[in-house]
PDB file of C-alpha atoms and ligand atoms in Angstrom:
ATOM      1  CA  MET A 915     -33.476 -10.294   8.644  1.00  0.00           C
ATOM      2  CA  ALA A 916     -31.606  -7.335   7.179  1.00  0.00           C
ATOM      3  CA  ALA A 917     -30.151  -7.879   3.720  1.00  0.00           C
ATOM      4  CA  LYS A 918     -26.379  -8.372   3.582  1.00  0.00           C
ATOM      5  CA  PRO A 919     -24.747  -5.161   2.300  1.00  0.00           C
ATOM      6  CA  THR A 920     -23.130  -5.297  -1.105  1.00  0.00           C
ATOM      7  CA  PHE A 921     -19.376  -4.692  -1.435  1.00  0.00           C
ATOM      8  CA  SER A 922     -20.097  -1.214  -2.788  1.00  0.00           C
ATOM      9  CA  GLN A 923     -22.253  -0.457   0.275  1.00  0.00           C
ATOM     10  CA  GLU A 924     -19.562  -1.806   2.619  1.00  0.00           C
ATOM     11  CA  ILE A 925     -16.948   0.513   1.111  1.00  0.00           C
ATOM     12  CA  SER A 926     -19.411   3.433   1.151  1.00  0.00           C
ATOM     13  CA  ASN A 927     -20.070   2.768   4.833  1.00  0.00           C
ATOM     14  CA  LEU A 928     -16.333   3.027   5.545  1.00  0.00           C
ATOM     15  CA  LEU A 929     -16.391   6.535   4.109  1.00  0.00           C
ATOM     16  CA  TYR A 930     -18.506   7.796   6.985  1.00  0.00           C
ATOM     17  CA  ALA A 931     -15.962  10.457   7.943  1.00  0.00           C
ATOM     18  CA  SER A 932     -15.462  11.683   4.393  1.00  0.00           C
ATOM     19  CA  LYS A 933     -17.241  14.723   2.995  1.00  0.00           C
ATOM     20  CA  GLY A 934     -17.224  13.435  -0.580  1.00  0.00           C
ATOM     21  CA  ASN A 935     -20.302  12.585  -2.640  1.00  0.00           C
ATOM     22  CA  PRO A 936     -21.499   8.965  -2.954  1.00  0.00           C
ATOM     23  CA  LEU A 937     -19.484   6.661  -5.224  1.00  0.00           C
ATOM     24  CA  LYS A 938     -22.557   6.156  -7.415  1.00  0.00           C
ATOM     25  CA  THR A 939     -22.242   9.751  -8.642  1.00  0.00           C
ATOM     26  CA  CYS A 940     -19.065   8.810 -10.554  1.00  0.00           C
ATOM     27  CA  ILE A 941     -19.495   9.667 -14.249  1.00  0.00           C
ATOM     28  CA  GLN A 942     -16.369   7.697 -15.294  1.00  0.00           C
ATOM     29  CA  CYS A 943     -14.781  10.805 -16.783  1.00  0.00           C
ATOM     30  CA  GLY A 944     -11.227   9.654 -16.015  1.00  0.00           C
ATOM     31  CA  THR A 945     -10.057  12.944 -14.491  1.00  0.00           C
ATOM     32  CA  CYS A 946      -8.799  11.046 -11.429  1.00  0.00           C
ATOM     33  CA  SER A 947      -6.708   8.666 -13.542  1.00  0.00           C
ATOM     34  CA  GLY A 948      -5.319  11.484 -15.664  1.00  0.00           C
ATOM     35  CA  THR A 949      -4.388  13.382 -12.502  1.00  0.00           C
ATOM     36  CA  CYS A 950      -2.854  10.515 -10.553  1.00  0.00           C
ATOM     37  CA  PRO A 951       0.973  10.659 -10.423  1.00  0.00           C
ATOM     38  CA  VAL A 952       1.305   6.917  -9.804  1.00  0.00           C
ATOM     39  CA  ALA A 953      -1.435   5.583 -12.110  1.00  0.00           C
ATOM     40  CA  GLU A 954       1.155   3.941 -14.375  1.00  0.00           C
ATOM     41  CA  PHE A 955       2.228   1.656 -11.514  1.00  0.00           C
ATOM     42  CA  MET A 956      -1.330   0.609 -10.641  1.00  0.00           C
ATOM     43  CA  ASP A 957      -2.998  -2.583 -11.884  1.00  0.00           C
ATOM     44  CA  GLN A 958      -6.226  -0.609 -12.278  1.00  0.00           C
ATOM     45  CA  THR A 959      -6.518   3.154 -12.645  1.00  0.00           C
ATOM     46  CA  PRO A 960      -8.486   5.115 -10.019  1.00  0.00           C
ATOM     47  CA  ARG A 961     -11.366   5.536 -12.519  1.00  0.00           C
ATOM     48  CA  ARG A 962     -11.529   1.805 -13.101  1.00  0.00           C
ATOM     49  CA  LEU A 963     -11.315   1.075  -9.377  1.00  0.00           C
ATOM     50  CA  ILE A 964     -14.327   3.279  -8.645  1.00  0.00           C
ATOM     51  CA  GLY A 965     -16.227   1.587 -11.483  1.00  0.00           C
ATOM     52  CA  MET A 966     -15.276  -1.854 -10.182  1.00  0.00           C
ATOM     53  CA  ILE A 967     -16.438  -1.002  -6.652  1.00  0.00           C
ATOM     54  CA  ASN A 968     -19.751   0.273  -8.019  1.00  0.00           C
ATOM     55  CA  ALA A 969     -20.094  -2.984  -9.979  1.00  0.00           C
ATOM     56  CA  ASN A 970     -19.420  -4.976  -6.771  1.00  0.00           C
ATOM     57  CA  LEU A 971     -16.377  -6.696  -8.284  1.00  0.00           C
ATOM     58  CA  LYS A 972     -15.054  -7.384  -4.806  1.00  0.00           C
ATOM     59  CA  GLU A 973     -12.435 -10.035  -5.608  1.00  0.00           C
ATOM     60  CA  ASP A 974     -10.998  -8.020  -8.507  1.00  0.00           C
ATOM     61  CA  VAL A 975     -10.840  -4.855  -6.413  1.00  0.00           C
ATOM     62  CA  LEU A 976      -9.128  -6.572  -3.497  1.00  0.00           C
ATOM     63  CA  ALA A 977      -6.666  -8.385  -5.764  1.00  0.00           C
ATOM     64  CA  CYS A 978      -5.307  -5.244  -7.428  1.00  0.00           C
ATOM     65  CA  ASN A 979      -2.456  -3.106  -6.118  1.00  0.00           C
ATOM     66  CA  THR A 980      -4.116   0.248  -6.874  1.00  0.00           C
ATOM     67  CA  TYR A 981      -4.969   1.338  -3.340  1.00  0.00           C
ATOM     68  CA  TRP A 982      -1.576   0.198  -1.979  1.00  0.00           C
ATOM     69  CA  PHE A 983       0.215   2.330  -4.554  1.00  0.00           C
ATOM     70  CA  CYS A 984      -1.924   5.413  -3.818  1.00  0.00           C
ATOM     71  CA  ALA A 985       0.383   8.144  -2.495  1.00  0.00           C
ATOM     72  CA  SER A 986      -2.483  10.024  -0.766  1.00  0.00           C
ATOM     73  CA  CYS A 987      -1.700  13.218  -2.661  1.00  0.00           C
ATOM     74  CA  TYR A 988      -5.441  14.072  -2.934  1.00  0.00           C
ATOM     75  CA  HIS A 989      -5.071  15.476  -6.483  1.00  0.00           C
ATOM     76  CA  CYS A 990      -7.883  13.226  -7.691  1.00  0.00           C
ATOM     77  CA  THR A 991     -10.151  14.291  -4.838  1.00  0.00           C
ATOM     78  CA  ALA A 992      -9.521  17.973  -5.540  1.00  0.00           C
ATOM     79  CA  ARG A 993     -10.278  17.595  -9.257  1.00  0.00           C
ATOM     80  CA  CYS A 994     -13.154  15.109  -9.354  1.00  0.00           C
ATOM     81  CA  PRO A 995     -16.135  16.871 -11.044  1.00  0.00           C
ATOM     82  CA  SER A 996     -18.521  14.687  -9.023  1.00  0.00           C
ATOM     83  CA  LYS A 997     -16.771  15.671  -5.773  1.00  0.00           C
ATOM     84  CA  ILE A 998     -16.026  12.090  -4.780  1.00  0.00           C
ATOM     85  CA  ASP A 999     -13.264  11.788  -2.174  1.00  0.00           C
ATOM     86  CA  ILE A1000     -11.272   9.227  -4.140  1.00  0.00           C
ATOM     87  CA  ALA A1001      -8.235   9.345  -1.843  1.00  0.00           C
ATOM     88  CA  GLU A1002     -10.489   8.368   1.066  1.00  0.00           C
ATOM     89  CA  VAL A1003     -11.898   5.539  -1.046  1.00  0.00           C
ATOM     90  CA  MET A1004      -8.325   4.237  -1.360  1.00  0.00           C
ATOM     91  CA  TYR A1005      -7.976   4.339   2.430  1.00  0.00           C
ATOM     92  CA  ALA A1006     -11.344   2.626   2.868  1.00  0.00           C
ATOM     93  CA  VAL A1007     -10.333  -0.270   0.592  1.00  0.00           C
ATOM     94  CA  LYS A1008      -6.990  -0.525   2.424  1.00  0.00           C
ATOM     95  CA  ARG A1009      -8.784  -0.810   5.755  1.00  0.00           C
ATOM     96  CA  TYR A1010     -11.196  -3.362   4.334  1.00  0.00           C
ATOM     97  CA  SER A1011      -8.298  -5.410   2.940  1.00  0.00           C
ATOM     98  CA  ILE A1012      -6.393  -5.343   6.247  1.00  0.00           C
ATOM     99  CA  TRP A1013      -9.414  -6.229   8.365  1.00  0.00           C
ATOM    100  CA  HIS A1014     -10.371  -9.100   6.076  1.00  0.00           C
ATOM    101  CA  LYS A1015      -6.725 -10.115   5.486  1.00  0.00           C
ATOM    102  CA  THR A1016      -7.173 -10.279   1.724  1.00  0.00           C
ATOM    103  CA  TYR A1017      -3.833  -8.735   0.766  1.00  0.00           C
ATOM    104  CA  SER A1018      -0.960 -10.678  -0.694  1.00  0.00           C
ATOM    105  CA  GLU A1019       1.898 -11.450   1.695  1.00  0.00           C
ATOM    106  CA  ASP A1020       4.565  -9.927  -0.533  1.00  0.00           C
ATOM    107  CA  LEU A1021       3.094  -6.419  -0.338  1.00  0.00           C
ATOM    108  CA  VAL A1022       4.936  -3.844   1.786  1.00  0.00           C
ATOM    109  CA  GLY A1023       1.931  -1.553   2.249  1.00  0.00           C
ATOM    110  CA  PRO A1024      -0.180  -3.568   4.745  1.00  0.00           C
ATOM    111  CA  THR A1025       2.644  -4.158   7.249  1.00  0.00           C
ATOM    112  CA  PHE A1026       3.795  -0.554   6.906  1.00  0.00           C
ATOM    113  CA  SER A1027       0.251   0.769   7.444  1.00  0.00           C
ATOM    114  CA  GLU A1028      -0.401  -1.456  10.466  1.00  0.00           C
ATOM    115  CA  THR A1029       2.940  -0.585  12.067  1.00  0.00           C
ATOM    116  CA  PHE A1030       2.388   3.122  11.412  1.00  0.00           C
ATOM    117  CA  VAL A1031      -1.086   3.123  12.974  1.00  0.00           C
ATOM    118  CA  ARG A1032       0.086   1.054  15.966  1.00  0.00           C
ATOM    119  CA  THR A1033       3.003   3.435  16.567  1.00  0.00           C
ATOM    120  CA  ILE A1034       0.737   6.469  16.395  1.00  0.00           C
ATOM    121  CA  VAL A1035      -1.885   4.922  18.682  1.00  0.00           C
ATOM    122  CA  ASN A1036       0.711   3.865  21.277  1.00  0.00           C
ATOM    123  CA  SER A1037       2.736   7.056  21.411  1.00  0.00           C
ATOM    124  CA  GLY A1038       0.967   9.808  19.480  1.00  0.00           C
ATOM    125  CA  ARG A1039       4.058  10.123  17.264  1.00  0.00           C
ATOM    126  CA  SER A1040       5.580   8.452  14.257  1.00  0.00           C
ATOM    127  CA  PHE A1041       9.008   6.853  14.859  1.00  0.00           C
ATOM    128  CA  GLU A1042      10.964   6.116  11.678  1.00  0.00           C
ATOM    129  CA  PRO A1043      13.384   3.494  13.120  1.00  0.00           C
ATOM    130  CA  VAL A1044      10.362   1.261  13.821  1.00  0.00           C
ATOM    131  CA  LEU A1045       8.782   1.924  10.423  1.00  0.00           C
ATOM    132  CA  ALA A1046      11.889   1.528   8.273  1.00  0.00           C
ATOM    133  CA  PRO A1047      12.276  -2.274   8.666  1.00  0.00           C
ATOM    134  CA  THR A1048       8.751  -2.768   7.269  1.00  0.00           C
ATOM    135  CA  TYR A1049       9.911  -1.669   3.805  1.00  0.00           C
ATOM    136  CA  MET A1050      13.732  -1.528   3.813  1.00  0.00           C
ATOM    137  CA  PHE A1051      14.301  -5.218   3.230  1.00  0.00           C
ATOM    138  CA  SER A1052      12.252  -5.165   0.044  1.00  0.00           C
ATOM    139  CA  MET A1053      14.918  -2.853  -1.386  1.00  0.00           C
ATOM    140  CA  GLY A1054      18.333  -3.627  -2.799  1.00  0.00           C
ATOM    141  CA  ILE A1055      21.437  -3.551  -0.586  1.00  0.00           C
ATOM    142  CA  LYS A1056      22.500  -0.174  -2.029  1.00  0.00           C
ATOM    143  CA  GLU A1057      19.155   1.425  -1.112  1.00  0.00           C
ATOM    144  CA  VAL A1058      19.242  -0.139   2.384  1.00  0.00           C
ATOM    145  CA  LEU A1059      22.681   1.360   2.982  1.00  0.00           C
ATOM    146  CA  GLN A1060      21.486   4.745   1.674  1.00  0.00           C
ATOM    147  CA  GLU A1061      18.485   4.646   4.026  1.00  0.00           C
ATOM    148  CA  ALA A1062      20.685   3.652   6.978  1.00  0.00           C
ATOM    149  CA  TYR A1063      23.144   6.451   6.171  1.00  0.00           C
ATOM    150  CA  MET A1064      20.370   9.030   5.855  1.00  0.00           C
ATOM    151  CA  GLY A1065      18.767   7.866   9.133  1.00  0.00           C
ATOM    152  CA  THR A1066      22.094   8.096  10.960  1.00  0.00           C
ATOM    153  CA  GLN A1067      22.728  11.592   9.602  1.00  0.00           C
ATOM    154  CA  MET A1068      19.253  12.716  10.678  1.00  0.00           C
ATOM    155  CA  MET A1069      19.830  11.368  14.192  1.00  0.00           C
ATOM    156  CA  LEU A1070      23.239  13.052  14.423  1.00  0.00           C
ATOM    157  CA  LYS A1071      21.718  16.370  13.378  1.00  0.00           C
ATOM    158  CA  GLY A1072      18.847  16.006  15.841  1.00  0.00           C
ATOM    159  CA  ARG A1073      16.227  15.694  13.069  1.00  0.00           C
ATOM    160  CA  MET A1074      15.129  12.240  14.256  1.00  0.00           C
ATOM    161  CA  PRO A1075      14.999  11.006  17.859  1.00  0.00           C
ATOM    162  CA  VAL A1076      17.202   8.067  18.885  1.00  0.00           C
ATOM    163  CA  LEU A1077      14.487   6.728  21.213  1.00  0.00           C
ATOM    164  CA  PRO A1078      10.705   6.916  20.735  1.00  0.00           C
ATOM    165  CA  THR A1079       8.929   9.708  22.574  1.00  0.00           C
ATOM    166  CA  LYS A1080       5.298  10.061  23.646  1.00  0.00           C
ATOM    167  CA  ILE A1081       3.042  13.083  23.449  1.00  0.00           C
ATOM    168  CA  LYS A1082       1.559  14.683  26.551  1.00  0.00           C
ATOM    169  CA  ARG A1083      -1.953  13.623  27.545  1.00  0.00           C
ATOM    170  CA  LEU A1084      -1.636  10.383  25.575  1.00  0.00           C
ATOM    171  CA  ASP A1085      -4.789   8.928  27.148  1.00  0.00           C
ATOM    172  CA  ASN A1086      -6.886  11.803  25.780  1.00  0.00           C
ATOM    173  CA  PHE A1087      -5.355  11.262  22.362  1.00  0.00           C
ATOM    174  CA  LYS A1088      -6.087   7.516  22.485  1.00  0.00           C
ATOM    175  CA  GLU A1089      -9.687   8.208  23.409  1.00  0.00           C
ATOM    176  CA  MET A1090     -10.010  10.587  20.454  1.00  0.00           C
ATOM    177  CA  ILE A1091      -8.438   8.027  18.091  1.00  0.00           C
ATOM    178  CA  ARG A1092     -10.704   5.291  19.446  1.00  0.00           C
ATOM    179  CA  ARG A1093     -13.728   7.338  18.388  1.00  0.00           C
ATOM    180  CA  ILE A1094     -12.600   7.942  14.828  1.00  0.00           C
ATOM    181  CA  ILE A1095     -10.706   4.743  13.939  1.00  0.00           C
ATOM    182  CA  PRO A1096     -12.138   1.340  14.761  1.00  0.00           C
ATOM    183  CA  VAL A1097      -8.587   0.034  15.278  1.00  0.00           C
ATOM    184  CA  GLY A1098      -8.315  -3.712  14.955  1.00  0.00           C
ATOM    185  CA  GLY A1099     -11.216  -4.450  12.724  1.00  0.00           C
ATOM    186  CA  GLY A1100     -14.488  -3.414  11.234  1.00  0.00           C
ATOM    187  CA  LYS A1101     -16.116  -6.803  11.081  1.00  0.00           C
TER     188      LYS A1101
HETATM  189  S1  SF4 B2306     -12.795  12.008 -11.502  1.00  0.00           S
HETATM  190 FE1  SF4 B2306     -14.564  11.487 -10.211  1.00  0.00          FE
HETATM  191  S2  SF4 B2306     -16.271  11.288 -11.680  1.00  0.00           S
HETATM  192 FE2  SF4 B2306     -14.373  11.206 -12.876  1.00  0.00          FE
HETATM  193  S3  SF4 B2306     -13.923   8.978 -13.033  1.00  0.00           S
HETATM  194 FE3  SF4 B2306     -12.796   9.760 -11.243  1.00  0.00          FE
HETATM  195  S4  SF4 B2306     -14.200   9.373  -9.514  1.00  0.00           S
HETATM  196 FE4  SF4 B2306     -15.426   9.231 -11.385  1.00  0.00          FE
HETATM  197  S1  SF4 B2307      -4.690  10.394  -3.918  1.00  0.00           S
HETATM  198 FE1  SF4 B2307      -3.904   8.426  -4.668  1.00  0.00          FE
HETATM  199  S2  SF4 B2307      -5.279   7.862  -6.341  1.00  0.00           S
HETATM  200 FE2  SF4 B2307      -5.562  10.049  -5.963  1.00  0.00          FE
HETATM  201  S3  SF4 B2307      -4.205  11.090  -7.402  1.00  0.00           S
HETATM  202 FE3  SF4 B2307      -3.081  10.866  -5.459  1.00  0.00          FE
HETATM  203  S4  SF4 B2307      -1.953   8.931  -5.644  1.00  0.00           S
HETATM  204 FE4  SF4 B2307      -3.522   8.931  -7.264  1.00  0.00          FE
END
């Protein structure tokens, strides 16, 4: 019987579409953490997260907020001397967390990510009025009103559609997505 993959191997396997080098080539230099614009809000810095994955500290990795706070700016990926695609690692851990339902219920990120992907898969387009409720109610009343005002202004100026629209040849798009994203689970 084949040996059960380690957590580090599971995450590495989720990076199949990434062109980065293997996680094991990390030299723990800290360039990613020093580059990251949101590192101060993370429980663990990107450098520590990579080290924790390599050490198979699965529970600690999944419990931290680091990958949910990643803004996908790709600065770390561009500057890593070992050419590891750290931003894709963040996505891989997000997917793992969603599929295994290990995230905490009070996080905005998982619901936002799932709604975003579902909207894209069903229509080929993002639609902000569907996405906004996934994070708006975690804000204060002032911010909710600001968001609602901005959304209304965008609709009035034709910068945001009132109703969702679909792309042409949606079936072709869905087939393409089906090949690159195992939507619904990797277990
Ligand atoms: S920049 Fe690259 S090599 Fe340096 S700690 Fe981050 S992942 Fe590791
Ligand atoms: S991609 Fe994410 S982890 Fe990397 S620098 Fe940007 S915010 Fe930080």
